[in-house]
Coordinates of C-alpha atoms (C1' of nucleotides) in Angstrom, one line a residue:
Chain A
M1 CA -6.8 -1.9 37.9
A2 CA -9.9 -4.0 37.7
D3 CA -9.4 -4.3 34.0
K4 CA -5.9 -5.5 34.4
T5 CA -6.9 -8.2 36.8
Q6 CA -9.7 -9.3 34.5
A7 CA -7.2 -9.4 31.6
R8 CA -4.9 -11.6 33.6
R9 CA -7.6 -13.9 34.6
T10 CA -9.0 -14.5 31.2
P11 CA -6.4 -16.7 29.5
L12 CA -4.8 -15.5 26.3
S13 CA -5.9 -17.1 23.1
R14 CA -5.1 -16.4 19.4
D15 CA -8.7 -15.2 19.0
R16 CA -8.5 -12.8 21.9
V17 CA -5.1 -11.5 20.7
L18 CA -6.5 -10.9 17.2
R19 CA -9.7 -9.2 18.4
A20 CA -7.7 -7.0 20.8
A21 CA -5.4 -6.1 17.9
V22 CA -8.3 -5.1 15.6
A23 CA -9.9 -3.0 18.4
L24 CA -6.6 -1.3 19.2
A25 CA -6.0 -0.5 15.5
D26 CA -9.5 0.9 15.3
D27 CA -8.8 3.1 18.3
V28 CA -5.2 4.4 17.9
G29 CA -4.5 3.6 14.2
I30 CA -2.4 0.9 12.6
D31 CA 0.9 2.9 12.9
S32 CA 0.6 2.9 16.7
L33 CA -0.1 -0.8 16.9
S34 CA 3.1 -2.5 18.0
M35 CA 3.7 -5.8 19.7
R36 CA 4.5 -3.8 22.8
T37 CA 1.4 -1.6 22.8
L38 CA -0.8 -4.6 22.1
A39 CA 0.7 -6.6 25.0
Q40 CA 0.2 -3.7 27.3
E41 CA -3.4 -3.4 26.2
L42 CA -3.9 -7.1 27.1
G43 CA -2.0 -6.7 30.4
V44 CA 0.7 -9.2 29.4
V45 CA 4.4 -9.1 28.7
P46 CA 5.2 -8.6 24.9
M47 CA 6.7 -12.1 24.6
A48 CA 3.5 -13.7 25.7
L49 CA 2.0 -12.8 22.3
Y50 CA 4.5 -14.9 20.5
K51 CA 2.8 -18.1 21.7
H52 CA -0.3 -17.2 19.8
V53 CA 1.2 -15.5 16.7
S54 CA 4.6 -16.4 15.4
N55 CA 5.5 -12.8 14.5
K56 CA 4.0 -9.4 13.5
E57 CA 3.3 -10.4 9.9
E58 CA 1.2 -13.3 11.1
L59 CA -0.6 -11.0 13.5
L60 CA -1.5 -8.7 10.6
G61 CA -2.7 -11.6 8.6
G62 CA -4.9 -12.8 11.4
M63 CA -6.4 -9.3 11.7
V64 CA -7.2 -9.3 8.0
D65 CA -8.9 -12.7 8.5
V66 CA -11.1 -11.2 11.2
I67 CA -12.3 -8.4 8.9
V68 CA -12.8 -10.8 6.0
G69 CA -14.9 -12.9 8.4
E70 CA -17.1 -9.8 8.9
I71 CA -18.0 -9.7 5.2
G72 CA -20.3 -12.7 5.5
S73 CA -21.7 -15.0 2.9
P74 CA -23.1 -13.9 -0.5
E75 CA -26.8 -13.4 -0.7
P76 CA -28.6 -15.4 -3.4
A77 CA -29.3 -13.4 -6.5
V78 CA -30.8 -13.9 -9.9
D79 CA -27.7 -13.0 -12.0
W80 CA -24.0 -13.1 -11.3
K81 CA -23.6 -9.4 -11.9
S82 CA -25.9 -8.3 -9.0
A83 CA -24.6 -11.1 -6.9
V84 CA -21.0 -10.0 -7.3
R85 CA -22.0 -6.4 -6.9
Q86 CA -23.8 -7.0 -3.6
R87 CA -20.9 -9.0 -2.2
I88 CA -18.3 -6.4 -3.1
L89 CA -20.4 -3.6 -1.5
A90 CA -20.8 -5.8 1.6
A91 CA -17.0 -6.1 1.7
R92 CA -16.7 -2.4 1.4
R93 CA -19.0 -1.9 4.3
A94 CA -16.9 -4.2 6.4
L95 CA -13.7 -2.4 5.4
L96 CA -15.1 1.0 6.1
R97 CA -15.6 0.0 9.7
H98 CA -11.8 -0.4 10.0
S99 CA -10.0 2.4 8.2
W100 CA -6.6 0.7 8.5
A101 CA -7.7 -2.6 6.9
S102 CA -7.3 -1.6 3.2
R103 CA -3.7 -0.6 3.8
V104 CA -2.9 -3.8 5.7
I105 CA -4.5 -6.0 3.0
E106 CA -2.6 -4.3 0.2
S107 CA 0.7 -4.5 2.1
R108 CA 0.6 -8.2 2.9
A109 CA 2.8 -10.4 0.8
T110 CA 1.0 -13.8 0.8
P111 CA -2.7 -14.4 1.3
T112 CA -3.9 -16.4 4.3
P113 CA -6.2 -19.4 3.8
T114 CA -9.2 -17.3 4.8
V115 CA -8.4 -14.7 2.1
M116 CA -7.8 -17.5 -0.4
A117 CA -11.2 -18.9 0.5
Y118 CA -12.8 -15.5 0.0
M119 CA -11.2 -15.2 -3.5
D120 CA -12.2 -18.7 -4.3
S121 CA -15.9 -18.0 -3.5
M122 CA -15.8 -14.9 -5.6
I123 CA -14.4 -16.8 -8.6
G124 CA -17.2 -19.3 -8.0
M125 CA -19.8 -16.6 -8.4
F126 CA -18.5 -15.7 -11.9
L127 CA -18.2 -19.4 -12.9
A128 CA -21.7 -20.2 -11.6
G129 CA -23.0 -17.3 -13.7
G130 CA -21.6 -18.9 -16.8
L131 CA -18.5 -16.9 -17.4
S132 CA -15.6 -19.0 -18.8
V133 CA -12.6 -19.9 -16.7
D134 CA -10.5 -17.7 -19.0
L135 CA -12.7 -14.6 -18.8
T136 CA -13.1 -15.1 -15.0
H137 CA -9.3 -15.2 -14.6
H138 CA -8.9 -11.8 -16.3
V139 CA -12.0 -10.4 -14.5
M140 CA -10.4 -11.2 -11.2
H141 CA -7.2 -9.4 -12.1
A142 CA -9.2 -6.4 -13.4
L143 CA -11.1 -6.1 -10.2
G144 CA -7.9 -6.2 -8.2
S145 CA -8.4 -4.8 -4.7
R146 CA -12.0 -4.0 -5.6
I147 CA -12.9 -7.6 -4.6
F148 CA -12.3 -6.4 -1.0
G149 CA -14.3 -3.3 -1.4
F150 CA -11.6 -0.7 -1.8
S151 CA -9.5 0.8 -4.6
Q152 CA -6.3 2.8 -4.7
E153 CA -7.6 6.3 -4.7
L154 CA -4.7 8.6 -5.7
F155 CA -6.8 11.4 -7.1
D156 CA -8.8 13.6 -4.8
A157 CA -10.0 17.0 -5.8
P158 CA -8.9 19.6 -3.3
R159 CA -11.4 19.8 -0.4
D160 CA -10.4 23.3 0.6
L161 CA -11.5 25.8 -2.0
D162 CA -11.8 28.9 0.0
P163 CA -11.4 31.8 -2.5
Q164 CA -9.9 33.9 0.3
R165 CA -6.8 31.7 0.4
P166 CA -3.9 33.5 -1.2
A167 CA -2.6 30.1 -2.6
L168 CA -5.7 29.6 -4.7
G169 CA -4.5 31.8 -7.5
E170 CA -1.2 30.0 -7.7
M171 CA -3.0 26.7 -7.7
T172 CA -5.1 27.7 -10.6
T173 CA -2.1 28.7 -12.7
R174 CA -0.1 25.6 -11.7
Y175 CA -2.8 23.0 -11.9
P176 CA -5.5 24.5 -14.1
H177 CA -7.3 21.2 -14.9
I178 CA -7.4 19.9 -11.3
M179 CA -8.9 23.2 -10.3
Q180 CA -11.5 23.0 -13.0
I181 CA -12.7 19.7 -11.5
A182 CA -12.5 21.0 -8.0
S183 CA -14.6 24.1 -8.9
A184 CA -17.2 22.0 -10.6
N185 CA -17.4 19.7 -7.6
H186 CA -17.5 22.8 -5.3
D187 CA -20.4 24.3 -7.2
R188 CA -22.4 21.2 -7.1
H189 CA -22.2 20.7 -3.4
S190 CA -22.4 24.4 -2.6
V191 CA -20.3 23.6 0.5
V192 CA -16.7 24.4 1.0
G193 CA -14.6 21.4 1.9
S194 CA -17.0 18.7 0.8
G195 CA -14.5 16.8 -1.3
C196 CA -15.4 13.8 -3.3
D197 CA -18.2 11.3 -2.8
D198 CA -16.1 8.1 -2.3
Q199 CA -19.0 5.8 -2.4
F200 CA -20.2 7.2 -5.7
E201 CA -16.7 6.9 -7.2
F202 CA -16.4 3.4 -6.1
E203 CA -19.7 2.3 -7.5
F204 CA -19.0 4.2 -10.8
A205 CA -15.8 2.3 -11.4
L206 CA -17.3 -1.0 -10.2
D207 CA -20.3 -0.8 -12.5
L208 CA -18.2 0.3 -15.4
L209 CA -16.1 -2.8 -14.9
L210 CA -19.0 -5.1 -14.3
D211 CA -20.8 -3.8 -17.5
G212 CA -17.6 -4.4 -19.4
F213 CA -17.4 -8.0 -18.1
E214 CA -21.0 -8.6 -19.1
R215 CA -20.4 -7.3 -22.6
L216 CA -17.4 -9.6 -23.1
W217 CA -19.3 -12.5 -21.7
R218 CA -22.2 -11.9 -24.1
L219 CA -19.8 -11.7 -27.0
G220 CA -18.2 -15.0 -26.0
W221 CA -14.8 -13.2 -25.6
S222 CA -11.7 -15.3 -25.1
S223 CA -8.1 -14.2 -24.6
T224 CA -6.6 -16.8 -26.8
G225 CA -6.9 -14.7 -29.9
H226 CA -5.2 -11.7 -28.1
R227 CA -2.2 -13.6 -26.8
A228 CA -1.8 -16.2 -29.6
D229 CA 1.3 -14.3 -30.8
R230 CA 3.0 -14.6 -27.5
L231 CA 2.7 -18.4 -27.2
Chain B
M1 CA 38.3 4.0 0.2
A2 CA 38.7 5.9 -3.1
D3 CA 34.9 5.9 -3.3
K4 CA 34.6 7.4 0.1
T5 CA 37.0 10.2 -0.6
Q6 CA 35.2 10.8 -3.9
A7 CA 31.9 11.0 -2.1
R8 CA 33.3 13.4 0.4
R9 CA 34.7 15.7 -2.3
T10 CA 31.5 15.9 -4.3
P11 CA 29.2 18.1 -2.2
L12 CA 25.9 16.8 -1.2
S13 CA 22.8 18.2 -2.9
R14 CA 19.1 17.3 -2.8
D15 CA 19.4 15.9 -6.3
R16 CA 22.4 13.7 -5.4
V17 CA 20.6 12.5 -2.2
L18 CA 17.5 11.6 -4.1
R19 CA 19.3 9.8 -7.0
A20 CA 21.4 7.8 -4.5
A21 CA 18.2 6.9 -2.6
V22 CA 16.6 5.6 -5.8
A23 CA 19.7 3.6 -6.8
L24 CA 19.9 2.1 -3.3
A25 CA 16.3 1.2 -3.2
D26 CA 16.7 -0.5 -6.6
D27 CA 19.6 -2.4 -5.3
V28 CA 18.7 -3.5 -1.8
G29 CA 14.9 -3.0 -1.7
I30 CA 12.8 -0.3 -0.1
D31 CA 12.7 -2.0 3.3
S32 CA 16.5 -1.8 3.6
L33 CA 16.6 1.9 2.8
S34 CA 17.0 3.8 5.9
M35 CA 18.4 7.3 6.6
R36 CA 21.4 5.5 8.1
T37 CA 22.1 3.1 5.2
L38 CA 21.6 6.0 2.7
A39 CA 24.0 8.2 4.6
Q40 CA 26.6 5.4 4.7
E41 CA 26.2 4.9 0.9
L42 CA 26.9 8.6 0.4
G43 CA 29.8 8.5 2.9
V44 CA 28.3 11.0 5.2
V45 CA 26.9 11.1 8.7
P46 CA 23.1 10.5 8.9
M47 CA 22.4 14.0 10.1
A48 CA 23.9 15.5 7.0
L49 CA 20.9 14.3 5.0
Y50 CA 18.6 16.4 7.0
K51 CA 19.9 19.6 5.3
H52 CA 18.5 18.4 2.0
V53 CA 15.4 16.5 3.0
S54 CA 13.4 17.5 6.1
N55 CA 12.6 14.0 7.0
K56 CA 12.1 10.5 5.6
E57 CA 8.6 11.2 4.3
E58 CA 10.0 14.0 2.2
L59 CA 12.8 11.8 1.0
L60 CA 10.3 9.2 -0.2
G61 CA 8.3 12.0 -1.9
G62 CA 11.4 13.2 -3.7
M63 CA 12.1 9.6 -4.8
V64 CA 8.6 9.4 -6.3
D65 CA 9.3 12.7 -8.1
V66 CA 12.4 11.2 -9.7
I67 CA 10.4 8.3 -11.1
V68 CA 7.5 10.5 -12.3
G69 CA 10.1 12.6 -14.0
E70 CA 11.2 9.4 -15.9
I71 CA 7.7 9.0 -17.4
G72 CA 8.3 11.9 -19.9
S73 CA 5.8 13.9 -21.8
P74 CA 2.8 12.6 -23.7
E75 CA 3.3 11.9 -27.4
P76 CA 0.9 13.6 -29.7
A77 CA -2.0 11.3 -30.7
V78 CA -5.1 11.6 -32.9
D79 CA -7.6 10.7 -30.2
W80 CA -7.6 11.1 -26.4
K81 CA -8.0 7.3 -25.9
S82 CA -4.8 6.3 -27.5
A83 CA -3.0 9.3 -26.1
V84 CA -4.0 8.3 -22.6
R85 CA -3.3 4.7 -23.3
Q86 CA 0.3 5.4 -24.5
R87 CA 1.0 7.7 -21.6
I88 CA -0.2 5.2 -19.0
L89 CA 1.9 2.4 -20.6
A90 CA 4.9 4.7 -20.5
A91 CA 4.3 5.3 -16.8
R92 CA 4.1 1.6 -16.4
R93 CA 7.5 1.1 -18.1
A94 CA 9.0 3.7 -15.8
L95 CA 7.5 2.0 -12.7
L96 CA 8.7 -1.5 -13.7
R97 CA 12.3 -0.3 -13.6
H98 CA 11.8 0.4 -9.9
S99 CA 10.0 -2.4 -8.2
W100 CA 9.6 -0.5 -5.0
A101 CA 8.0 2.6 -6.6
S102 CA 4.3 1.5 -6.7
R103 CA 4.4 0.6 -3.0
V104 CA 5.9 4.0 -2.1
I105 CA 3.4 5.9 -4.3
E106 CA 0.4 4.2 -2.8
S107 CA 1.6 4.6 0.8
R108 CA 2.3 8.4 0.5
A109 CA -0.2 10.6 2.2
T110 CA -0.2 13.8 0.2
P111 CA 1.0 14.3 -3.4
T112 CA 4.0 16.4 -4.2
P113 CA 3.8 19.2 -6.7
T114 CA 5.4 17.0 -9.3
V115 CA 2.7 14.3 -8.8
M116 CA 0.0 17.0 -8.9
A117 CA 1.4 18.3 -12.2
Y118 CA 1.4 14.8 -13.6
M119 CA -2.2 14.3 -12.6
D120 CA -3.1 17.7 -14.0
S121 CA -1.6 16.9 -17.4
M122 CA -3.5 13.6 -17.4
I123 CA -6.8 15.4 -16.7
G124 CA -5.8 17.8 -19.5
M125 CA -5.6 15.0 -22.0
F126 CA -9.2 13.9 -21.3
L127 CA -10.5 17.5 -21.4
A128 CA -8.6 18.2 -24.7
G129 CA -10.3 15.1 -26.1
G130 CA -13.7 16.6 -25.4
L131 CA -14.7 14.7 -22.2
S132 CA -16.8 16.9 -19.8
V133 CA -15.3 18.1 -16.6
D134 CA -17.8 15.9 -14.8
L135 CA -17.0 12.7 -16.7
T136 CA -13.3 13.4 -16.4
H137 CA -13.5 13.7 -12.7
H138 CA -15.1 10.2 -12.3
V139 CA -12.7 8.8 -14.9
M140 CA -9.7 9.9 -12.9
H141 CA -11.2 8.1 -9.8
A142 CA -12.0 5.0 -11.7
L143 CA -8.4 4.8 -13.0
G144 CA -7.0 5.2 -9.5
S145 CA -3.4 4.0 -9.3
R146 CA -3.6 3.0 -13.0
I147 CA -2.7 6.5 -14.0
F148 CA 0.8 5.7 -12.6
G149 CA 0.9 2.4 -14.5
F150 CA 0.2 -0.1 -11.7
S151 CA -2.8 -1.6 -10.0
Q152 CA -3.4 -3.4 -6.8
E153 CA -3.0 -7.0 -7.9
L154 CA -4.3 -9.2 -5.1
F155 CA -5.1 -12.2 -7.2
D156 CA -2.4 -14.4 -8.6
A157 CA -3.0 -17.9 -9.8
P158 CA -0.6 -20.2 -8.0
R159 CA 2.7 -20.4 -9.9
D160 CA 3.6 -23.7 -8.6
L161 CA 1.4 -26.4 -10.0
D162 CA 3.7 -29.4 -9.7
P163 CA 1.3 -32.4 -9.6
Q164 CA 3.8 -34.3 -7.5
R165 CA 3.3 -32.0 -4.6
P166 CA 1.3 -33.7 -1.9
A167 CA -0.4 -30.4 -1.1
L168 CA -2.0 -30.1 -4.5
G169 CA -4.9 -32.5 -3.7
E170 CA -5.7 -30.5 -0.6
M171 CA -5.6 -27.3 -2.5
T172 CA -8.0 -28.6 -5.1
T173 CA -10.6 -29.5 -2.4
R174 CA -10.1 -26.3 -0.5
Y175 CA -10.0 -23.8 -3.4
P176 CA -11.6 -25.6 -6.3
H177 CA -12.2 -22.5 -8.3
I178 CA -8.8 -21.0 -7.9
M179 CA -7.3 -24.3 -9.0
Q180 CA -9.5 -24.3 -12.1
I181 CA -8.0 -21.0 -13.2
A182 CA -4.5 -22.2 -12.3
S183 CA -4.9 -25.4 -14.3
A184 CA -6.2 -23.5 -17.4
N185 CA -3.3 -21.1 -17.1
H186 CA -0.9 -24.0 -16.7
D187 CA -2.2 -25.8 -19.7
R188 CA -1.9 -22.7 -21.9
H189 CA 1.7 -22.0 -21.1
S190 CA 2.7 -25.6 -20.9
V191 CA 5.4 -24.6 -18.4
V192 CA 5.2 -25.2 -14.7
G193 CA 5.6 -22.0 -12.6
S194 CA 4.8 -19.5 -15.4
G195 CA 2.2 -17.6 -13.3
C196 CA 0.2 -14.8 -14.8
D197 CA 1.1 -12.4 -17.6
D198 CA 1.0 -9.1 -15.7
Q199 CA 1.3 -6.9 -18.7
F200 CA -1.7 -8.7 -20.4
E201 CA -3.8 -8.3 -17.2
F202 CA -2.9 -4.6 -16.9
E203 CA -3.8 -3.8 -20.5
F204 CA -7.0 -5.9 -20.3
A205 CA -8.3 -3.9 -17.4
L206 CA -7.0 -0.6 -18.8
D207 CA -8.7 -1.1 -22.2
L208 CA -11.9 -2.3 -20.5
L209 CA -12.0 1.0 -18.6
L210 CA -11.0 3.2 -21.5
D211 CA -13.7 1.5 -23.7
G212 CA -16.2 2.2 -20.9
F213 CA -15.2 5.8 -20.7
E214 CA -15.5 6.2 -24.5
R215 CA -19.0 4.7 -24.4
L216 CA -20.2 7.1 -21.7
W217 CA -18.6 10.0 -23.6
R218 CA -20.4 9.2 -26.8
L219 CA -23.7 8.9 -24.8
G220 CA -23.1 12.3 -23.3
W221 CA -23.3 10.7 -19.9
S222 CA -23.4 13.0 -16.8
S223 CA -23.5 12.1 -13.1
T224 CA -26.1 14.7 -12.2
G225 CA -28.9 12.3 -12.9
H226 CA -27.4 9.6 -10.7
R227 CA -26.7 11.8 -7.7
A228 CA -29.7 14.1 -7.9
D229 CA -31.3 12.4 -5.0
R230 CA -28.3 13.1 -2.8
L231 CA -28.3 16.8 -3.2
Chain C
dA1 C1' 9.1 -27.2 31.2
dC2 C1' 7.5 -22.9 31.3
dC3 C1' 7.7 -17.9 31.6
dT4 C1' 9.9 -13.4 31.1
dG5 C1' 13.2 -9.6 31.9
dA6 C1' 17.1 -8.0 29.9
dA7 C1' 19.4 -7.5 25.8
dC8 C1' 20.3 -7.2 20.8
dA9 C1' 20.2 -4.9 16.6
dC10 C1' 18.0 -1.9 14.5
dC11 C1' 14.9 2.7 13.5
dG12 C1' 14.0 8.2 12.7
dT13 C1' 15.1 12.3 14.9
dT14 C1' 16.6 15.6 18.7
dC15 C1' 20.0 18.2 20.8
dA16 C1' 23.8 19.8 22.9
dA17 C1' 28.6 19.9 22.7
dG18 C1' 32.6 20.8 19.9
dT19 C1' 34.9 23.2 16.2
Chain D
dA1 C1' 27.6 29.7 12.5
dC2 C1' 28.2 25.2 11.2
dC3 C1' 28.7 20.3 11.8
dT4 C1' 28.1 16.0 14.2
dG5 C1' 28.5 12.4 17.8
dA6 C1' 25.9 10.8 21.4
dA7 C1' 21.5 10.2 23.0
dC8 C1' 16.4 9.6 23.1
dA9 C1' 12.5 7.0 22.4
dC10 C1' 11.0 3.8 20.1
dC11 C1' 10.8 -1.0 17.2
dG12 C1' 10.5 -6.6 16.5
dT13 C1' 12.7 -10.4 18.2
dT14 C1' 16.3 -13.4 20.6
dC15 C1' 17.9 -15.7 24.4
dA16 C1' 19.5 -17.0 28.6
dA17 C1' 18.4 -16.8 33.3
dG18 C1' 15.1 -17.6 36.8
dT19 C1' 11.2 -20.3 38.6

DNA sequence: ACCTGAACACCGTTCAAGT
DNA sequence: ACCTGAACACCGTTCAAGT
């Protein structure tokens, strides 16, 4: 009751709407965030939100902007590679605080100015390091969602490898190779249900890409040769 | 009218439901595919679908299975690298025929048996090539959604670079680095609005990763050294 | 002029009534 | 026993009525 009065007294603002939306998504999950539940949380009628965000799409865009704001500025570094690496891992830390964020970022159609600015500064780090405009372009594409600190993880070795489970035998005949990886993983951790080390996998792929970029950079690689036939 | 009678006469089956769903999504987009519109397309009442798919989640899973079925079997190849490369590019061709498919694949929570079998065969290609179980595990994570022939493309150089547009000047001051890439791209194609060459970008990143995997393989790389401190 | 309750046009899914 | 229309519990958003 006191909260509701408080909420009524504090005037709504775009910033307050966005922060409440982020907090609510953190709490109940992005699927349960609706214009109606958000309005209720703020103690206002649903329509009151539409004065601060033009629709739900724009609300989600604003929520992404809040998270991108949490990434912070790049730390000064000697070389472009470690500068980019540190920045991307900082982005990852920000994203991990909001489990819904990666799904919202990937589902959004057009980037907001804040997201554009983040991408622009990332490009700037490569160019400042001496990579050509051409190479930087392809590098940005190759990183894809990794610039924001996440990647599309479709593969996950089964967490549940209890040998007692009757389905295990069937799994091994149906997916022999997946089970090979799952067993190896299981042996290493010596704990049932440990799954994969997401942070390790992320850094493995990131470093593989960064090393590849560096190699092309040192070779003075350019795409013109590759695509000359298509011009 | 004739269509409706036809639809009524042909009995519903899970297969017919899934194929109709894929065709409808191709036509009107995934956002316009609902249990209700699909039922209407098939000339049945919405509830009739629930005898063949238990809910919408399962319908989407079945639709993904149809597309994965279109990928086909891997062609025999001399080395694992070109075998994997060909298979992934085949997957990409299948996905490009259904623009909604990548979004559905990435949004699905748990993989269907068909998807598991596809992943299993992909793992098998690396193992058959002589990569260790350990390396193959990390390789699968690093590829992520690329095993299905797509990647999360968040960066796209502006397609619309008409110098007449008044907003262009503002863009250049706000996002100088993005505009550098856009201009370079623009000069090369000599056509306004050409955008990026998605296929080139996909193969660029894929080859960078495959080259990296090959290098680690030749070096006899293993993750145990890297994660020894965490055990 | 401002605010907002009711309404609109949808969803996926349940369930009971009808055959 | 099977099928299905109506209903339920939601959506995002419009709009007109009330202040």
